[in-house]
């Protein structure tokens, strides 16, 4: 497969800084045949299209066909037909396809990463995290499918005479609504366990990053997943997303807390389940015994990966008084040394924000904080010289509760530093607010850090790492407490959410009623004696 762009895979998109006077946009258009090979995967008969541009330099990338309400209904009908056949395939067949996908994603990573960078504007090294995460997810669910999905024997009420089994029945068609920030990861990571559990998927990726999501569909087909099992629809979330919620058997949503609440209401109305992976205002704690070099290096990745447009990104850092100055000096120096750029090539530490909306939010949060007295220790400026939506990695000090960025998610490269005197206070401040997604603790005493983690109200806590340790450990569940979400992706929770449990009990010899002329009173006495005996025997 050729690279999607006329420049060689990994080659520079813009030679040097962005130059609005000599706009290089036309030179970087995607090949029309390549675009066509991807957009054909959208179910659309409306004749309408929506343009997508690269945030790197505003270059037009493609026109994405839009789906009508009828198209969404058609997508569900096709998915239902495909699911009926898919549910009869064996776990081993499904695993084999999943492992082929694993290999394809690794083999085609240059193409995947090029498209991610073009569509999202992120640095290449941050784009690499996406195929990496999908390969991990595909391998994990392929290798653990039997563990999660095989019929399991359970304790029967009468030992030896009541045989109980629990089956895992696929929900049917899962609706997936995903955001733009990790377009390849978010396109696939929740859908793979849904397929493994015997479901079909109808998905609506975010409008800004459809091409990457469509490349993911192309790879699913090439790996051998049956035609029609995975449907893609496109259009505004408020319309197409709502149609999905109205027709799916389960909804997996990733996005903002505000939209997540709307989805939850829609699902409640139909009494269907949903999982919600939402926003965060994630805290990082540097304890007094932390390795400060390690903490400063981790803090850069924690706050500035994908320019902070990452649900598990750190926007608040609580640093022990004893090491505050030494940590800050290291963190600021590392941040100021970061290289920013709009290229497809490796080598940049941070890329662009995705859109004017994101840039506006970041600028507003920083301007508000500075106007109210916060101090900028690093960054603080937009960088139109690099690209239309660039903003420097920014460290703030002296942020107070009256400033927007104190409690609201910025979803950009802006982090606030706070001192703490005692750890209980740091934990209380980390727990303040409504979110509870991800936290990080730096300390050389792993046992103490793990003990502190239990008091932090976040769904994931990384010790001596930013977010990668939990996020890439697919065997462990990932998701938010409080307003950061409901349900979990990854691990057994990440696949069992797409199944209904069905208990099947086979009763032999005795029945649950008086037998052999026994009176009701006698039956009650015999059963009571049985209960006492079972307890004595230590039975659950
Ligand atoms: P968003 O809620 O605006 O959009 C997310 C998706 O929902 C998009 O596909 C959008 O089209 C769709 N949508 C919008 N309105 C809808 C509606 N009324 N009904 C149905 N669908 C609708 O979020 P965003 O701003 O694009 O994404 C950023 C947010 O996502 C941040 O808050 C971030 O923290 C969160 N996020 C969370 C995770 C996680 O795993 N917890 C991962 C990535 C992003």
Coordinates of C-alpha atoms and ligand atoms in Angstrom, one line a residue:
X1 CA 0.0 0.0 0.0
X2 CA 1.4 3.4 -1.0
X3 CA 1.7 6.2 1.4
X4 CA -1.4 8.4 1.3
X5 CA 0.5 11.5 0.6
X6 CA 2.7 12.4 -2.3
X7 CA 5.6 13.0 0.1
X8 CA 7.4 9.8 1.2
X9 CA 6.0 8.2 4.3
X10 CA 7.6 10.0 7.2
X11 CA 8.9 12.8 5.0
X12 CA 8.4 16.5 5.8
X13 CA 5.0 18.0 5.2
X14 CA 6.1 21.6 5.6
X15 CA 9.7 22.5 5.0
X16 CA 10.6 24.6 8.0
X17 CA 8.1 26.9 9.7
X18 CA 4.6 27.4 8.3
X19 CA 4.7 30.3 5.9
X20 CA 1.2 31.8 5.2
X21 CA 2.7 33.8 2.3
X22 CA 3.8 30.8 0.4
X23 CA 1.0 28.5 1.4
X24 CA 2.1 24.9 0.6
X25 CA -1.3 23.4 0.9
X26 CA -2.0 22.3 -2.7
X27 CA 1.3 20.3 -2.7
X28 CA 0.1 18.2 0.2
X29 CA -3.3 17.1 -1.0
X30 CA -4.1 13.4 -0.6
X31 CA -4.3 11.3 -3.7
X32 CA -8.0 11.2 -4.9
X33 CA -7.9 7.4 -5.4
X34 CA -6.6 6.9 -1.9
X35 CA -9.4 9.1 -0.4
X36 CA -12.0 7.3 -2.5
X37 CA -10.7 3.9 -1.2
X38 CA -11.4 5.1 2.3
X39 CA -14.6 7.2 1.9
X40 CA -16.4 4.3 0.2
X41 CA -16.7 2.7 3.7
X42 CA -19.1 5.4 4.9
X43 CA -22.7 4.3 4.4
X44 CA -24.1 7.3 2.7
X45 CA -26.8 7.9 0.0
X46 CA -27.5 11.5 0.8
X47 CA -25.2 13.0 -1.8
X48 CA -24.0 15.4 0.8
X49 CA -20.3 15.7 1.8
X50 CA -18.3 17.6 4.4
X51 CA -14.8 18.8 3.9
X52 CA -11.9 17.8 6.2
X53 CA -8.8 19.9 6.5
X54 CA -5.4 19.2 8.0
X55 CA -4.8 21.2 11.2
X56 CA -1.1 21.2 10.3
X57 CA -1.5 23.8 7.6
X58 CA -5.2 24.0 6.7
X59 CA -4.7 21.8 3.6
X60 CA -8.0 20.3 2.3
X61 CA -7.7 16.5 2.7
X62 CA -11.1 15.1 1.6
X63 CA -14.8 15.4 1.3
X64 CA -16.5 12.9 3.6
X65 CA -19.9 11.6 2.5
X66 CA -22.6 12.3 5.1
X67 CA -25.2 9.8 6.3
X68 CA -29.0 10.4 6.3
X69 CA -31.3 9.0 9.0
X70 CA -32.3 6.3 6.5
X71 CA -28.6 5.4 6.0
X72 CA -28.2 4.9 9.8
X73 CA -31.3 2.7 9.8
X74 CA -29.8 0.7 6.8
X75 CA -26.5 0.4 8.7
X76 CA -28.3 -1.2 11.6
X77 CA -30.2 -3.6 9.4
X78 CA -27.0 -4.7 7.6
X79 CA -25.2 -5.0 10.9
X80 CA -28.0 -7.1 12.4
X81 CA -27.9 -9.6 9.5
X82 CA -24.1 -9.9 9.7
X83 CA -24.2 -10.3 13.5
X84 CA -26.6 -13.3 13.3
X85 CA -24.0 -15.2 11.3
X86 CA -21.0 -13.9 13.2
X87 CA -22.4 -15.0 16.6
X88 CA -22.2 -18.6 15.3
X89 CA -18.5 -18.4 14.6
X90 CA -16.1 -20.0 17.1
X91 CA -13.9 -17.9 19.4
X92 CA -10.9 -19.5 17.7
X93 CA -12.0 -18.2 14.3
X94 CA -12.5 -14.7 15.7
X95 CA -9.1 -14.8 17.5
X96 CA -7.3 -15.8 14.3
X97 CA -8.8 -12.7 12.5
X98 CA -7.9 -10.5 15.4
X99 CA -4.3 -11.7 15.3
X100 CA -4.2 -11.0 11.6
X101 CA -5.4 -7.5 12.4
X102 CA -2.5 -7.2 14.9
X103 CA 0.0 -8.0 12.2
X104 CA -1.6 -5.7 9.6
X105 CA -1.6 -2.7 12.0
X106 CA 2.1 -3.2 12.8
X107 CA 3.0 -3.7 9.1
X108 CA 1.0 -0.7 7.9
X109 CA 1.9 1.6 10.8
X110 CA 3.6 4.2 8.5
X111 CA 0.5 4.7 6.5
X112 CA -1.7 4.8 9.7
X113 CA 0.6 7.3 11.4
X114 CA 0.8 9.5 8.3
X115 CA -2.9 9.8 8.2
X116 CA -3.3 10.4 11.9
X117 CA -0.7 13.2 11.8
X118 CA -2.3 14.8 8.7
X119 CA -5.8 14.7 10.2
X120 CA -5.0 15.5 13.8
X121 CA -1.8 17.6 13.6
X122 CA -0.2 15.7 16.4
X123 CA 3.6 14.8 16.6
X124 CA 4.5 11.6 14.9
X125 CA 5.7 10.0 18.2
X126 CA 2.3 10.6 19.7
X127 CA 0.6 9.1 16.7
X128 CA 2.7 6.0 17.0
X129 CA 0.9 5.3 20.4
X130 CA -2.2 4.5 18.4
X131 CA -1.3 1.5 16.3
X132 CA 0.7 0.4 19.3
X133 CA -2.4 0.4 21.5
X134 CA -4.5 -1.3 18.9
X135 CA -2.0 -4.1 18.4
X136 CA -1.9 -4.6 22.2
X137 CA -5.7 -4.7 22.3
X138 CA -6.1 -7.1 19.4
X139 CA -3.5 -9.5 20.8
X140 CA -5.0 -9.3 24.3
X141 CA -8.6 -10.1 23.3
X142 CA -7.4 -12.8 20.8
X143 CA -5.4 -14.5 23.5
X144 CA -7.9 -14.2 26.4
X145 CA -11.2 -14.7 24.6
X146 CA -11.8 -18.2 26.1
X147 CA -11.1 -16.9 29.6
X148 CA -13.7 -14.2 29.3
X149 CA -16.4 -15.8 27.1
X150 CA -16.4 -19.5 27.7
X151 CA -19.4 -20.9 29.5
X152 CA -18.6 -21.1 33.2
X153 CA -19.7 -23.6 35.8
X154 CA -21.1 -22.0 39.0
X155 CA -22.1 -23.3 42.4
X156 CA -25.6 -25.0 42.2
X157 CA -27.9 -24.6 45.2
X158 CA -28.0 -28.4 45.9
X159 CA -24.5 -29.8 45.6
X160 CA -24.3 -32.5 42.9
X161 CA -28.0 -32.1 42.0
X162 CA -28.2 -28.6 40.6
X163 CA -25.8 -28.0 37.7
X164 CA -25.4 -24.3 36.9
X165 CA -23.7 -22.7 33.8
X166 CA -23.4 -19.1 32.8
X167 CA -23.3 -18.3 29.1
X168 CA -22.2 -15.0 27.6
X169 CA -24.6 -13.9 25.0
X170 CA -23.7 -11.0 22.7
X171 CA -25.8 -7.9 23.0
X172 CA -26.3 -7.7 19.3
X173 CA -25.4 -4.4 17.6
X174 CA -23.1 -2.1 19.6
X175 CA -23.2 1.7 18.8
X176 CA -19.8 3.4 19.2
X177 CA -19.5 7.2 19.2
X178 CA -15.9 8.3 19.3
X179 CA -13.9 11.6 19.5
X180 CA -11.1 13.0 17.4
X181 CA -8.1 13.1 19.8
X182 CA -6.8 9.5 19.3
X183 CA -8.7 8.8 16.0
X184 CA -7.2 5.3 15.3
X185 CA -7.2 4.1 18.9
X186 CA -10.7 5.4 19.5
X187 CA -12.0 4.0 16.2
X188 CA -11.0 0.5 17.2
X189 CA -10.1 -0.1 20.8
X190 CA -13.7 -0.4 22.1
X191 CA -15.0 -2.2 19.0
X192 CA -12.5 -5.1 19.0
X193 CA -13.8 -6.6 22.2
X194 CA -17.4 -6.1 20.9
X195 CA -16.6 -8.1 17.8
X196 CA -14.7 -10.7 19.8
X197 CA -17.9 -11.2 22.0
X198 CA -20.0 -11.9 18.9
X199 CA -21.5 -8.4 18.2
X200 CA -21.7 -6.2 15.2
X201 CA -20.8 -2.5 15.4
X202 CA -22.2 0.7 14.0
X203 CA -19.8 3.5 14.6
X204 CA -19.9 7.3 14.2
X205 CA -16.3 8.7 14.5
X206 CA -15.8 12.4 15.0
X207 CA -16.2 14.4 11.8
X208 CA -12.7 15.9 12.0
X209 CA -10.9 12.6 11.8
X210 CA -13.0 10.4 9.6
X211 CA -10.2 9.3 7.3
X212 CA -8.2 7.6 10.0
X213 CA -11.4 5.8 11.3
X214 CA -12.1 4.7 7.7
X215 CA -8.5 3.3 7.3
X216 CA -9.3 1.3 10.5
X217 CA -12.3 -0.2 8.8
X218 CA -10.3 -1.0 5.7
X219 CA -7.8 -2.9 7.9
X220 CA -10.7 -4.8 9.6
X221 CA -11.9 -6.0 6.2
X222 CA -8.3 -6.9 5.1
X223 CA -7.8 -8.9 8.3
X224 CA -10.9 -11.0 7.4
X225 CA -13.8 -9.7 9.5
X226 CA -17.0 -10.3 7.5
X227 CA -18.4 -7.6 5.3
X228 CA -21.2 -5.6 7.0
X229 CA -20.1 -6.5 10.5
X230 CA -18.7 -3.0 11.1
X231 CA -20.7 -0.1 9.7
X232 CA -19.6 3.5 9.6
X233 CA -21.9 6.4 9.5
X234 CA -21.0 10.1 9.3
X235 CA -22.7 13.3 10.3
X236 CA -23.3 15.7 13.2
X237 CA -23.2 14.0 16.6
X238 CA -26.5 15.6 17.7
X239 CA -28.3 13.9 14.8
X240 CA -26.4 10.8 13.7
X241 CA -25.3 10.1 17.3
X242 CA -28.9 10.3 18.5
X243 CA -30.1 7.9 15.8
X244 CA -27.4 5.4 17.0
X245 CA -28.6 5.7 20.6
X246 CA -32.2 5.1 19.4
X247 CA -31.3 1.8 17.6
X248 CA -28.3 0.2 19.3
X249 CA -28.4 -2.6 21.8
X250 CA -25.6 -1.1 23.8
X251 CA -23.7 2.2 23.4
X252 CA -20.1 2.9 24.0
X253 CA -19.3 6.6 24.1
X254 CA -16.1 8.5 24.4
X255 CA -16.1 12.2 24.6
X256 CA -17.1 15.1 26.8
X257 CA -18.9 14.8 30.1
X258 CA -21.7 17.0 28.8
X259 CA -22.4 14.8 25.8
X260 CA -22.0 11.7 27.9
X261 CA -24.9 12.8 30.1
X262 CA -27.1 13.2 27.0
X263 CA -26.1 9.7 25.8
X264 CA -26.9 8.2 29.3
X265 CA -30.3 9.8 29.2
X266 CA -31.1 8.4 25.8
X267 CA -30.0 4.9 26.9
X268 CA -32.0 5.1 30.1
X269 CA -35.1 5.8 28.1
X270 CA -34.6 2.6 26.2
X271 CA -33.2 0.6 29.1
X272 CA -30.1 -0.3 27.3
X273 CA -26.6 -0.3 28.8
X274 CA -23.9 2.1 28.0
X275 CA -20.3 2.8 28.9
X276 CA -19.1 6.4 29.1
X277 CA -15.4 7.4 28.9
X278 CA -15.4 11.1 29.6
X279 CA -13.3 14.1 30.6
X280 CA -10.8 14.6 33.4
X281 CA -8.8 17.2 35.3
X282 CA -6.1 14.8 36.2
X283 CA -3.7 15.2 39.1
X284 CA 0.0 14.3 39.3
X285 CA 1.6 14.1 42.7
X286 CA 5.4 14.4 43.2
X287 CA 6.1 13.1 46.7
X288 CA 9.2 14.3 48.7
X289 CA 11.1 11.1 48.0
X290 CA 10.5 11.2 44.2
X291 CA 13.3 10.8 41.7
X292 CA 13.1 14.3 40.4
X293 CA 14.7 13.7 37.0
X294 CA 12.3 10.8 36.4
X295 CA 9.4 12.9 37.6
X296 CA 10.2 15.9 35.4
X297 CA 10.6 13.6 32.4
X298 CA 7.3 12.0 33.1
X299 CA 5.6 15.3 33.8
X300 CA 6.4 16.4 30.2
X301 CA 4.8 13.4 28.7
X302 CA 2.0 13.6 31.3
X303 CA 1.0 17.1 30.3
X304 CA 2.0 17.6 26.7
X305 CA 1.4 14.3 24.9
X306 CA -0.8 15.1 21.9
X307 CA -0.6 18.7 23.0
X308 CA -2.6 17.8 26.1
X309 CA -5.6 16.7 24.1
X310 CA -5.7 13.4 25.9
X311 CA -8.4 12.4 28.4
X312 CA -5.7 11.0 30.8
X313 CA -3.4 14.0 30.4
X314 CA -2.3 15.8 33.6
X315 CA -3.5 19.4 34.1
X316 CA -2.7 19.7 37.8
X317 CA 0.5 18.9 39.6
X318 CA 0.9 18.8 43.4
X319 CA 4.5 18.9 44.4
X320 CA 5.9 18.4 47.9
X321 CA 7.3 21.6 49.4
X322 CA 10.7 20.0 50.1
X323 CA 11.4 19.3 46.4
X324 CA 9.2 21.9 44.7
X325 CA 11.9 24.2 43.5
X326 CA 14.2 21.5 42.3
X327 CA 11.3 19.7 40.5
X328 CA 10.0 22.9 38.9
X329 CA 13.5 23.9 37.7
X330 CA 13.9 20.5 35.9
X331 CA 10.3 20.4 34.6
X332 CA 10.5 24.0 33.1
X333 CA 13.9 23.3 31.5
X334 CA 12.6 20.1 29.9
X335 CA 9.5 21.9 28.7
X336 CA 11.5 24.8 27.2
X337 CA 13.7 22.4 25.4
X338 CA 10.8 20.8 23.6
X339 CA 10.7 21.0 19.8
X340 CA 7.4 21.9 18.1
X341 CA 6.7 21.4 14.4
X342 CA 4.2 20.7 11.7
X343 CA 5.8 17.8 9.9
X344 CA 5.1 14.2 9.1
X345 CA 8.7 13.4 10.2
X346 CA 9.8 12.0 13.5
X347 CA 11.7 14.4 15.8
X348 CA 9.0 16.8 17.1
X349 CA 8.1 16.7 20.8
X350 CA 4.7 18.3 20.2
X351 CA 2.5 19.1 17.3
X352 CA -0.5 21.2 16.7
X353 CA -3.9 21.4 18.4
X354 CA -6.6 20.1 16.2
X355 CA -8.8 23.1 15.5
X356 CA -9.6 26.8 16.1
X357 CA -12.1 25.7 18.8
X358 CA -9.4 24.0 20.7
X359 CA -7.0 26.9 20.3
X360 CA -9.6 29.3 21.4
X361 CA -10.2 27.3 24.6
X362 CA -6.5 27.1 25.4
X363 CA -6.0 30.8 24.8
X364 CA -9.0 31.7 26.9
X365 CA -7.9 29.6 29.8
X366 CA -4.3 31.0 29.8
X367 CA -5.4 34.6 29.3
X368 CA -8.0 34.3 32.1
X369 CA -5.4 32.8 34.5
X370 CA -2.8 35.5 33.6
X371 CA -5.3 38.3 33.9
X372 CA -6.2 37.1 37.4
X373 CA -2.5 36.9 38.6
X374 CA -1.2 33.5 37.5
X375 CA 2.5 33.3 36.6
X376 CA 3.7 31.7 33.3
X377 CA 6.8 29.6 34.0
X378 CA 7.0 28.3 30.4
X379 CA 5.2 28.8 27.1
X380 CA 2.0 30.8 27.3
X381 CA 1.8 31.8 23.6
X382 CA 0.0 30.7 20.4
X383 CA 2.5 30.0 17.6
X384 CA 0.9 30.9 14.2
X385 CA 4.4 30.9 12.8
X386 CA 4.4 27.1 13.1
X387 CA 0.8 26.4 12.0
X388 CA -2.6 27.9 12.5
X389 CA -3.4 26.1 15.8
X390 CA -0.1 25.7 17.5
X391 CA 0.2 26.7 21.2
X392 CA 3.3 26.3 23.3
X393 CA 3.5 23.8 26.2
X394 CA 2.6 26.0 29.1
X395 CA 3.3 25.8 32.8
X396 CA 1.4 28.0 35.2
X397 CA 2.0 28.8 38.9
X398 CA -0.3 30.6 41.3
X399 CA -3.6 29.3 39.8
X400 CA -6.5 30.0 42.1
X401 CA -10.1 28.7 42.3
X402 CA -11.5 31.8 40.6
X403 CA -9.5 31.0 37.4
X404 CA -11.2 28.8 34.7
X405 CA -8.3 26.4 34.4
X406 CA -8.4 25.6 38.1
X407 CA -11.2 23.1 37.8
X408 CA -12.3 23.0 34.2
X409 CA -10.7 20.7 31.7
X410 CA -8.6 22.7 29.2
X411 CA -7.8 19.7 27.0
X412 CA -4.7 21.4 25.8
X413 CA -1.0 21.8 26.7
X414 CA -1.5 23.8 30.0
X415 CA -0.6 22.5 33.5
X416 CA -0.9 24.3 36.8
X417 CA 1.6 23.7 39.6
X418 CA 0.7 23.7 43.3
X419 CA 2.9 23.1 46.5
X420 CA 1.7 20.8 49.2
X421 CA 3.0 20.4 52.8
X422 CA 1.4 17.1 53.8
X423 CA 0.3 14.2 51.7
X424 CA -3.2 14.0 53.1
X425 CA -3.8 17.5 51.9
X426 CA -2.3 16.7 48.5
X427 CA -4.7 13.8 48.2
X428 CA -7.7 15.9 49.3
X429 CA -6.8 18.6 46.7
X430 CA -6.2 15.9 44.0
X431 CA -9.7 14.6 44.8
X432 CA -11.4 18.0 44.6
X433 CA -13.8 18.6 41.8
X434 CA -16.2 16.3 40.0
X435 CA -13.8 14.4 37.7
X436 CA -12.0 11.1 38.6
X437 CA -10.2 9.7 35.5
X438 CA -6.5 9.3 35.9
X439 CA -3.8 10.2 38.5
X440 CA -0.1 9.8 38.7
X441 CA 2.2 9.5 41.8
X442 CA 6.0 9.9 41.7
X443 CA 7.8 8.3 44.7
X444 CA 10.7 6.0 45.2
X445 CA 8.7 4.1 47.8
X446 CA 6.4 2.0 45.6
X447 CA 4.5 0.5 48.6
X448 CA 3.7 3.9 50.0
X449 CA 2.6 5.3 46.7
X450 CA 0.3 2.2 46.2
X451 CA -1.2 2.8 49.6
X452 CA -1.8 6.5 48.8
X453 CA -3.4 5.4 45.4
X454 CA -6.2 3.7 47.3
X455 CA -7.4 7.1 48.6
X456 CA -7.4 8.8 45.1
X457 CA -10.8 8.8 43.5
X458 CA -9.6 8.0 40.0
X459 CA -10.2 5.0 37.8
X460 CA -6.5 4.6 37.0
X461 CA -3.4 5.5 39.1
X462 CA 0.1 5.3 37.5
X463 CA 3.1 5.1 39.8
X464 CA 6.3 6.6 38.4
X465 CA 4.6 6.9 35.0
X466 CA 2.2 9.3 33.4
X467 CA -0.6 7.3 31.9
X468 CA 1.0 4.6 29.7
X469 CA 1.4 2.0 32.4
X470 CA -2.3 1.6 33.0
X471 CA -3.5 2.5 29.5
X472 CA -1.2 0.0 27.8
X473 CA -1.8 -2.8 30.3
X474 CA -4.9 -4.1 28.5
X475 CA -5.6 -6.7 31.1
X476 CA -6.5 -3.9 33.6
X477 CA -9.7 -2.0 33.3
X478 CA -9.6 1.7 32.3
X479 CA -12.2 4.3 32.9
X480 CA -13.4 7.1 35.2
X481 CA -15.0 7.5 38.5
X482 CA -17.6 10.3 39.2
X483 CA -18.1 12.6 36.2
X484 CA -15.3 11.0 34.3
X485 CA -17.5 8.1 33.3
X486 CA -19.3 4.9 33.8
X487 CA -18.2 1.4 33.0
X488 CA -14.7 0.4 31.9
X489 CA -12.8 -0.4 28.7
X490 CA -10.0 -3.0 28.6
X491 CA -9.7 -6.2 30.7
X492 CA -12.6 -8.5 31.4
X493 CA -14.9 -5.5 32.1
X494 CA -14.1 -4.1 28.7
X495 CA -15.5 -7.2 26.9
X496 CA -18.2 -8.5 29.3
X497 CA -20.0 -5.1 29.0
X498 CA -20.9 -6.3 25.5
X499 CA -22.6 -9.5 26.7
X500 CA -25.6 -10.5 28.6
X501 CA -25.0 -13.2 31.2
X502 CA -27.4 -16.1 31.0
X503 CA -27.7 -18.6 33.8
X504 CA -28.8 -22.1 32.9
X505 CA -29.6 -24.4 35.8
X506 CA -30.3 -28.1 35.3
X507 CA -32.1 -29.7 38.3
X508 CA -31.9 -33.5 39.0
X509 CA -33.8 -35.8 41.4
X510 CA -35.3 -33.3 43.8
X511 CA -37.6 -30.4 43.2
X512 CA -38.0 -27.0 45.0
X513 CA -41.3 -28.0 46.7
X514 CA -42.4 -30.7 49.2
X515 CA -42.0 -34.2 47.9
X516 CA -43.2 -37.7 48.9
X517 CA -46.3 -36.4 50.8
X518 CA -44.2 -34.0 52.9
X519 CA -46.2 -31.1 54.3
X520 CA -45.2 -27.5 53.6
X521 CA -44.3 -27.1 57.3
X522 CA -42.1 -30.2 57.2
X523 CA -40.5 -29.0 54.0
X524 CA -39.6 -25.6 55.6
X525 CA -38.0 -27.4 58.5
X526 CA -35.9 -29.7 56.3
X527 CA -34.8 -26.8 54.2
X528 CA -33.8 -24.8 57.4
X529 CA -31.8 -27.7 58.6
X530 CA -30.1 -27.9 55.2
X531 CA -29.2 -24.2 55.3
X532 CA -27.6 -24.6 58.8
X533 CA -25.6 -27.7 57.6
X534 CA -24.4 -25.9 54.5
X535 CA -23.1 -23.0 56.6
X536 CA -21.3 -25.5 58.9
X537 CA -19.7 -27.2 55.9
X538 CA -18.3 -23.8 54.9
X539 CA -20.2 -23.6 51.6
X540 CA -20.7 -20.2 49.9
Ligands
LIG1 P1 -17.7 15.6 22.3 O1 -18.6 15.1 23.4 O2 -18.1 16.9 21.8 O3 -17.8 14.6 21.0 C1 -17.5 13.3 21.1 C2 -18.3 12.5 20.1 O4 -19.7 12.6 20.4 C3 -18.1 13.0 18.6 O5 -18.1 11.9 17.8 C4 -19.4 13.9 18.5 O6 -19.8 14.0 17.1 C5 -20.4 13.1 19.2 N1 -21.5 13.9 19.7 C6 -21.6 15.2 19.9 N2 -22.8 15.6 20.4 C7 -23.6 14.4 20.4 C8 -24.9 14.1 20.8 N3 -25.7 15.1 21.2 N4 -25.3 12.9 20.7 C9 -24.5 11.9 20.3 N5 -23.2 12.1 19.9 C10 -22.7 13.4 20.0 O7 -16.2 15.5 22.8 P2 -14.9 16.1 22.1 O8 -14.8 17.5 22.5 O9 -14.9 15.8 20.7 O10 -13.8 15.2 22.8 C11 -13.1 15.7 23.9 C12 -13.6 15.2 25.2 O11 -13.5 13.8 25.2 C13 -12.7 15.6 26.3 O12 -13.6 16.0 27.4 C14 -12.0 14.4 26.7 O13 -11.5 14.3 28.0 C15 -12.9 13.3 26.4 N6 -12.2 12.0 26.1 C16 -12.3 11.0 27.0 C17 -11.6 9.8 26.8 C18 -11.7 8.7 27.8 O14 -11.3 7.6 27.5 N7 -12.2 9.0 29.0 C19 -10.9 9.7 25.7 C20 -10.8 10.7 24.7 C21 -11.5 11.9 25.0

